[in-house]
PDB file of C-alpha atoms in Angstrom:
ATOM      1  CA  MET A 255     -70.550  -3.356  32.613  1.00 71.00           C
ATOM      2  CA  LYS A 256     -69.611  -0.039  31.049  1.00 74.00           C
ATOM      3  CA  ARG A 257     -67.317   0.492  33.911  1.00 76.00           C
ATOM      4  CA  TYR A 258     -65.578  -2.878  33.254  1.00 77.00           C
ATOM      5  CA  LEU A 259     -65.220  -2.056  29.601  1.00 78.00           C
ATOM      6  CA  ALA A 260     -63.777   1.318  30.306  1.00 77.00           C
ATOM      7  CA  GLU A 261     -61.322  -0.108  32.807  1.00 79.00           C
ATOM      8  CA  GLY A 262     -60.396  -2.870  30.348  1.00 80.00           C
ATOM      9  CA  PHE A 263     -59.934  -0.345  27.548  1.00 79.00           C
ATOM     10  CA  LEU A 264     -57.831   1.839  29.874  1.00 80.00           C
ATOM     11  CA  ILE A 265     -55.638  -1.229  30.868  1.00 83.00           C
ATOM     12  CA  ILE A 266     -55.204  -2.222  27.225  1.00 85.00           C
ATOM     13  CA  PHE A 267     -54.478   1.293  26.255  1.00 80.00           C
ATOM     14  CA  SER A 268     -51.901   1.642  29.085  1.00 82.00           C
ATOM     15  CA  VAL A 269     -50.109  -1.469  28.097  1.00 82.00           C
ATOM     16  CA  LEU A 270     -50.026  -0.473  24.418  1.00 81.00           C
ATOM     17  CA  PHE A 271     -48.899   3.014  25.279  1.00 81.00           C
ATOM     18  CA  ALA A 272     -46.145   1.609  27.494  1.00 80.00           C
ATOM     19  CA  LEU A 273     -44.989  -0.661  24.655  1.00 84.00           C
ATOM     20  CA  PHE A 274     -45.138   2.316  22.184  1.00 84.00           C
ATOM     21  CA  ILE A 275     -42.968   4.438  24.654  1.00 85.00           C
ATOM     22  CA  ASN A 276     -40.609   1.491  25.131  1.00 84.00           C
ATOM     23  CA  LYS A 277     -40.238   1.082  21.278  1.00 86.00           C
ATOM     24  CA  LEU A 278     -39.564   4.781  20.897  1.00 85.00           C
ATOM     25  CA  TYR A 279     -36.953   4.596  23.555  1.00 83.00           C
ATOM     26  CA  ASP A 280     -35.217   1.616  22.002  1.00 82.00           C
ATOM     27  CA  THR A 281     -35.338   3.249  18.591  1.00 84.00           C
ATOM     28  CA  TYR A 282     -33.856   6.438  20.013  1.00 89.00           C
ATOM     29  CA  LYS A 283     -31.102   4.453  21.795  1.00 89.00           C
ATOM     30  CA  ILE A 284     -30.250   2.555  18.580  1.00 87.00           C
ATOM     31  CA  ASN A 285     -30.084   5.662  16.558  1.00 90.00           C
ATOM     32  CA  LYS A 286     -27.935   7.333  19.108  1.00 93.00           C
ATOM     33  CA  GLN A 287     -25.529   4.332  19.109  1.00 92.00           C
ATOM     34  CA  LYS A 288     -25.551   4.271  15.278  1.00 93.00           C
ATOM     35  CA  GLU A 289     -24.746   8.001  15.286  1.00 94.00           C
ATOM     36  CA  ILE A 290     -21.867   7.414  17.699  1.00 94.00           C
ATOM     37  CA  ALA A 291     -20.516   4.495  15.612  1.00 95.00           C
ATOM     38  CA  VAL A 292     -20.672   6.487  12.446  1.00 95.00           C
ATOM     39  CA  GLU A 293     -18.812   9.362  13.993  1.00 96.00           C
ATOM     40  CA  SER A 294     -16.239   7.038  15.553  1.00 96.00           C
ATOM     41  CA  LEU A 295     -15.680   5.336  12.151  1.00 97.00           C
ATOM     42  CA  LYS A 296     -15.335   8.657  10.487  1.00 96.00           C
ATOM     43  CA  LYS A 297     -12.697   9.804  12.968  1.00 97.00           C
ATOM     44  CA  GLU A 298     -10.803   6.426  12.742  1.00 97.00           C
ATOM     45  CA  LEU A 299     -10.676   6.638   8.995  1.00 97.00           C
ATOM     46  CA  GLU A 300      -9.566  10.367   9.030  1.00 97.00           C
ATOM     47  CA  ILE A 301      -6.656   9.297  11.352  1.00 97.00           C
ATOM     48  CA  ASN A 302      -5.796   6.379   9.177  1.00 97.00           C
ATOM     49  CA  VAL A 303      -5.770   8.734   6.152  1.00 97.00           C
ATOM     50  CA  LYS A 304      -3.145  10.827   7.789  1.00 97.00           C
ATOM     51  CA  ILE A 305      -0.977   7.814   8.726  1.00 97.00           C
ATOM     52  CA  LEU A 306      -1.405   6.388   5.144  1.00 97.00           C
ATOM     53  CA  GLU A 307      -0.235   9.695   3.600  1.00 97.00           C
ATOM     54  CA  ARG A 308       2.881   9.623   5.620  1.00 96.00           C
ATOM     55  CA  TRP A 309       3.404   5.980   4.543  1.00 96.00           C
ATOM     56  CA  ARG A 310       2.764   6.651   0.870  1.00 96.00           C
ATOM     57  CA  LYS A 311       5.307   9.459   0.846  1.00 96.00           C
ATOM     58  CA  SER A 312       7.942   7.403   2.668  1.00 95.00           C
ATOM     59  CA  HIS A 313       7.289   4.236   0.606  1.00 96.00           C
ATOM     60  CA  GLN A 314       7.342   6.094  -2.654  1.00 96.00           C
ATOM     61  CA  GLN A 315      10.771   7.550  -1.737  1.00 95.00           C
ATOM     62  CA  ILE A 316      11.976   3.995  -0.975  1.00 94.00           C
ATOM     63  CA  LYS A 317      10.622   2.876  -4.314  1.00 95.00           C
ATOM     64  CA  SER A 318      12.396   5.669  -6.019  1.00 93.00           C
ATOM     65  CA  ARG A 319      15.740   4.777  -4.314  1.00 91.00           C
ATOM     66  CA  LEU A 320      15.334   1.111  -5.277  1.00 92.00           C
ATOM     67  CA  ASP A 321      14.556   2.040  -8.847  1.00 92.00           C
ATOM     68  CA  SER A 322      17.644   4.253  -9.086  1.00 89.00           C
ATOM     69  CA  LEU A 323      19.724   1.538  -7.478  1.00 88.00           C
ATOM     70  CA  ILE A 324      18.380  -1.119  -9.907  1.00 89.00           C
ATOM     71  CA  THR A 325      18.962   1.110 -13.014  1.00 88.00           C
ATOM     72  CA  ASN A 326      22.451   2.169 -11.733  1.00 81.00           C
ATOM     73  CA  LYS A 327      21.424   5.744 -11.584  1.00 72.00           C
ATOM     74  CA  ASN A 328      22.591   5.918  -7.900  1.00 62.00           C
ATOM     75  CA  ASP A 329      25.891   4.158  -7.728  1.00 74.00           C
ATOM     76  CA  SER A 330      27.020   5.870  -4.575  1.00 83.00           C
ATOM     77  CA  LEU A 331      24.050   4.501  -2.697  1.00 80.00           C
ATOM     78  CA  LYS A 332      24.771   0.996  -3.989  1.00 81.00           C
ATOM     79  CA  GLN A 333      28.452   1.426  -2.805  1.00 84.00           C
ATOM     80  CA  GLU A 334      27.109   2.463   0.543  1.00 85.00           C
ATOM     81  CA  LEU A 335      25.052  -0.820   0.720  1.00 84.00           C
ATOM     82  CA  LYS A 336      28.049  -2.813  -0.305  1.00 84.00           C
ATOM     83  CA  LYS A 337      30.260  -1.351   2.417  1.00 87.00           C
ATOM     84  CA  LYS A 338      28.618  -3.634   4.978  1.00 87.00           C
ATOM     85  CA  ASP A 339      28.527  -7.381   5.126  1.00 87.00           C
ATOM     86  CA  PHE A 340      24.736  -7.311   5.541  1.00 90.00           C
ATOM     87  CA  PHE A 341      21.912  -5.712   3.829  1.00 90.00           C
ATOM     88  CA  ASP A 342      21.343  -2.331   5.597  1.00 91.00           C
ATOM     89  CA  LEU A 343      17.610  -1.595   5.037  1.00 90.00           C
ATOM     90  CA  GLY A 344      18.191   1.858   6.710  1.00 89.00           C
ATOM     91  CA  VAL A 345      20.064   2.948   3.614  1.00 86.00           C
ATOM     92  CA  LEU A 346      16.836   2.495   1.564  1.00 86.00           C
ATOM     93  CA  THR A 347      14.551   3.954   4.254  1.00 89.00           C
ATOM     94  CA  ASN A 348      16.910   6.871   4.998  1.00 86.00           C
ATOM     95  CA  GLN A 349      17.330   5.530   8.557  1.00 89.00           C
ATOM     96  CA  GLN A 350      13.448   5.868   9.093  1.00 89.00           C
ATOM     97  CA  SER A 351      11.113   3.148  10.134  1.00 90.00           C
ATOM     98  CA  LEU A 352       9.243   1.297   7.445  1.00 90.00           C
ATOM     99  CA  VAL A 353       6.002   2.276   9.253  1.00 92.00           C
ATOM    100  CA  ASP A 354       5.873   5.095  11.660  1.00 90.00           C
ATOM    101  CA  ALA A 355       2.441   4.316  13.231  1.00 92.00           C
ATOM    102  CA  MET A 356      -0.231   1.688  12.784  1.00 93.00           C
ATOM    103  CA  MET A 357      -3.540   2.201  11.208  1.00 96.00           C
ATOM    104  CA  THR A 358      -6.415   1.059  13.543  1.00 96.00           C
ATOM    105  CA  LYS A 359      -9.702  -0.740  13.166  1.00 96.00           C
ATOM    106  CA  THR A 360     -11.053  -0.358  16.700  1.00 96.00           C
ATOM    107  CA  ALA A 361     -14.203   1.527  15.718  1.00 96.00           C
ATOM    108  CA  TRP A 362     -15.028  -0.994  12.973  1.00 96.00           C
ATOM    109  CA  GLU A 363     -14.537  -3.953  15.244  1.00 96.00           C
ATOM    110  CA  THR A 364     -16.588  -2.346  17.967  1.00 96.00           C
ATOM    111  CA  THR A 365     -19.406  -1.502  15.375  1.00 95.00           C
ATOM    112  CA  LYS A 366     -19.415  -5.162  14.395  1.00 95.00           C
ATOM    113  CA  SER A 367     -19.230  -6.617  17.877  1.00 94.00           C
ATOM    114  CA  THR A 368     -22.090  -4.502  19.270  1.00 93.00           C
ATOM    115  CA  GLY A 369     -24.305  -5.287  16.448  1.00 92.00           C
ATOM    116  CA  ILE A 370     -24.723  -1.721  15.336  1.00 93.00           C
ATOM    117  CA  VAL A 371     -23.349  -2.734  11.980  1.00 93.00           C
ATOM    118  CA  SER A 372     -26.787  -4.211  11.215  1.00 92.00           C
ATOM    119  CA  GLU A 373     -28.238  -0.659  11.461  1.00 92.00           C
ATOM    120  CA  LEU A 374     -26.058   0.556   8.529  1.00 93.00           C
ATOM    121  CA  ASP A 375     -27.410   0.240   5.044  1.00 92.00           C
ATOM    122  CA  PHE A 376     -25.952  -2.672   3.028  1.00 94.00           C
ATOM    123  CA  GLU A 377     -23.840  -0.641   0.656  1.00 94.00           C
ATOM    124  CA  THR A 378     -22.132   1.246   3.472  1.00 94.00           C
ATOM    125  CA  THR A 379     -21.423  -2.025   5.321  1.00 95.00           C
ATOM    126  CA  GLN A 380     -20.058  -3.540   2.136  1.00 95.00           C
ATOM    127  CA  ARG A 381     -17.782  -0.612   1.485  1.00 95.00           C
ATOM    128  CA  LEU A 382     -16.473  -0.559   5.062  1.00 97.00           C
ATOM    129  CA  THR A 383     -15.656  -4.318   4.846  1.00 96.00           C
ATOM    130  CA  LEU A 384     -13.800  -3.587   1.641  1.00 96.00           C
ATOM    131  CA  VAL A 385     -11.813  -0.621   3.188  1.00 97.00           C
ATOM    132  CA  TYR A 386     -10.868  -2.459   6.400  1.00 97.00           C
ATOM    133  CA  GLY A 387     -10.093  -5.559   4.339  1.00 96.00           C
ATOM    134  CA  LEU A 388      -7.612  -3.732   2.180  1.00 96.00           C
ATOM    135  CA  GLN A 389      -6.159  -2.064   5.270  1.00 97.00           C
ATOM    136  CA  ASP A 390      -5.591  -5.542   6.745  1.00 96.00           C
ATOM    137  CA  ILE A 391      -3.898  -6.769   3.557  1.00 96.00           C
ATOM    138  CA  ILE A 392      -1.523  -3.888   3.708  1.00 95.00           C
ATOM    139  CA  THR A 393      -0.724  -4.050   7.421  1.00 92.00           C
ATOM    140  CA  GLN A 394      -0.806  -7.762   7.866  1.00 92.00           C
ATOM    141  CA  ARG A 395       0.528  -9.067   4.509  1.00 94.00           C
ATOM    142  CA  SER A 396       2.324  -6.578   2.390  1.00 95.00           C
ATOM    143  CA  ILE A 397       4.336  -4.954   5.268  1.00 94.00           C
ATOM    144  CA  ASN A 398       5.099  -8.408   6.626  1.00 94.00           C
ATOM    145  CA  LYS A 399       6.258  -9.552   3.198  1.00 94.00           C
ATOM    146  CA  ILE A 400       8.983  -6.836   3.259  1.00 95.00           C
ATOM    147  CA  VAL A 401       9.916  -7.516   6.814  1.00 94.00           C
ATOM    148  CA  ASP A 402      10.198 -11.218   6.151  1.00 95.00           C
ATOM    149  CA  LEU A 403      12.371 -10.653   3.063  1.00 94.00           C
ATOM    150  CA  TYR A 404      14.680  -8.609   5.198  1.00 93.00           C
ATOM    151  CA  PHE A 405      15.020 -11.348   7.889  1.00 94.00           C
ATOM    152  CA  GLU A 406      15.771 -14.110   5.261  1.00 93.00           C
ATOM    153  CA  ALA A 407      19.435 -15.270   5.396  1.00 92.00           C
ATOM    154  CA  GLU A 408      19.712 -14.994   1.618  1.00 92.00           C
ATOM    155  CA  THR A 409      18.919 -11.183   1.734  1.00 91.00           C
ATOM    156  CA  HIS A 410      22.172 -10.575   3.536  1.00 89.00           C
ATOM    157  CA  GLN A 411      24.384 -12.355   1.008  1.00 89.00           C
ATOM    158  CA  MET A 412      25.679  -9.130  -0.531  1.00 87.00           C
ATOM    159  CA  GLU A 413      27.134 -10.865  -3.666  1.00 89.00           C
ATOM    160  CA  ASN A 414      23.446 -11.057  -4.787  1.00 89.00           C
ATOM    161  CA  ILE A 415      22.732  -7.411  -4.168  1.00 89.00           C
ATOM    162  CA  ASP A 416      21.060  -6.814  -7.531  1.00 90.00           C
ATOM    163  CA  LEU A 417      18.629  -9.665  -7.004  1.00 93.00           C
ATOM    164  CA  ILE A 418      17.937  -8.501  -3.499  1.00 93.00           C
ATOM    165  CA  LEU A 419      17.182  -5.007  -4.632  1.00 94.00           C
ATOM    166  CA  ILE A 420      14.746  -6.335  -7.327  1.00 94.00           C
ATOM    167  CA  GLN A 421      12.841  -8.421  -4.745  1.00 96.00           C
ATOM    168  CA  PHE A 422      12.565  -5.376  -2.442  1.00 95.00           C
ATOM    169  CA  PHE A 423      11.382  -3.241  -5.404  1.00 96.00           C
ATOM    170  CA  ILE A 424       8.676  -5.745  -6.306  1.00 96.00           C
ATOM    171  CA  ARG A 425       7.355  -5.850  -2.761  1.00 96.00           C
ATOM    172  CA  VAL A 426       7.489  -2.132  -2.263  1.00 96.00           C
ATOM    173  CA  GLU A 427       5.815  -1.475  -5.632  1.00 96.00           C
ATOM    174  CA  GLU A 428       3.024  -3.844  -4.561  1.00 96.00           C
ATOM    175  CA  LEU A 429       2.713  -2.025  -1.236  1.00 97.00           C
ATOM    176  CA  THR A 430       2.502   1.505  -2.897  1.00 96.00           C
ATOM    177  CA  GLY A 431      -0.071   0.253  -5.357  1.00 96.00           C
ATOM    178  CA  GLN A 432      -2.171  -1.026  -2.489  1.00 97.00           C
ATOM    179  CA  GLU A 433      -1.664   2.241  -0.568  1.00 97.00           C
ATOM    180  CA  ASN A 434      -2.935   4.242  -3.598  1.00 96.00           C
ATOM    181  CA  ALA A 435      -6.004   2.136  -3.811  1.00 96.00           C
ATOM    182  CA  LEU A 436      -6.654   2.413  -0.074  1.00 97.00           C
ATOM    183  CA  SER A 437      -6.219   6.154  -0.203  1.00 96.00           C
ATOM    184  CA  GLY A 438      -9.000   6.412  -2.677  1.00 95.00           C
ATOM    185  CA  ALA A 439     -11.220   4.023  -0.654  1.00 96.00           C
ATOM    186  CA  TYR A 440     -10.694   5.930   2.439  1.00 96.00           C
ATOM    187  CA  GLU A 441     -11.734   9.229   0.896  1.00 95.00           C
ATOM    188  CA  ASP A 442     -14.851   7.658  -0.683  1.00 95.00           C
ATOM    189  CA  MET A 443     -15.851   6.078   2.606  1.00 95.00           C
ATOM    190  CA  ILE A 444     -15.297   9.247   4.663  1.00 95.00           C
ATOM    191  CA  GLU A 445     -17.558  11.119   2.108  1.00 94.00           C
ATOM    192  CA  ARG A 446     -20.157   8.414   2.408  1.00 92.00           C
ATOM    193  CA  LEU A 447     -20.127   8.497   6.153  1.00 92.00           C
ATOM    194  CA  GLN A 448     -20.499  12.275   6.141  1.00 89.00           C
ATOM    195  CA  GLU A 449     -23.775  11.840   4.136  1.00 83.00           C
ATOM    196  CA  ASN A 450     -25.224   9.527   6.837  1.00 71.00           C
TER     197      ASN A 450
END
C-alpha cells in the first residue's frame, strides 16, 4: 500500500512538475515575444520620428510660402504661378515631393495580430492606439485632402489663384498642426516604451 501511495504521489508530482515547467516555458516565450514587440515598436516609432521631422520642416516651408503669397509679400512667386495655365504645386513645394517617405505601422499591426498587445499594460496600449490613430489621420486623410485639392479641376482655374492659395494654406496649416501633435505623441511613446 505504501508503495502504491508513493508511486501515485510520484505520478502526481511528475504531472504537476511537468505542468509547472510548461507554464514557465510559456511565460518565458510570451515575455520574449513582448520584449521583441516593444523593441520593434520603439524602432518603428524612432524611424517615423525622423520621417516626420523632415515632413514638418518641408510642410512648414510650404505654409510660409503660402502665407507670403496670400499676404502679397512674395509677388514674384505669385507671378511665377500665374505664368502657367495650371496650378504648379512644385512652385510651393520647391519642386520637392509633398511626402518623401511613408511612416509605417507594421510593428503595431504585428503586435495586434499576434495577440502580444494583450501583454502590454492598458495605458501603453491606449497611447499606442492614439499615436497610430493620429498617424493614420495624417497619412490617410490630411495628405490626401491636399492631393485631392490639387487634382480638382477648379484648382487649375488660375483666375481664382487667391482662393486656391487660401484653400491650400488651410489644408497645410491643418497638416502642420497635426504633425506637431504627432511629434509630441511620438516622443512620449518612445520614452514610455524605453521604461518597459
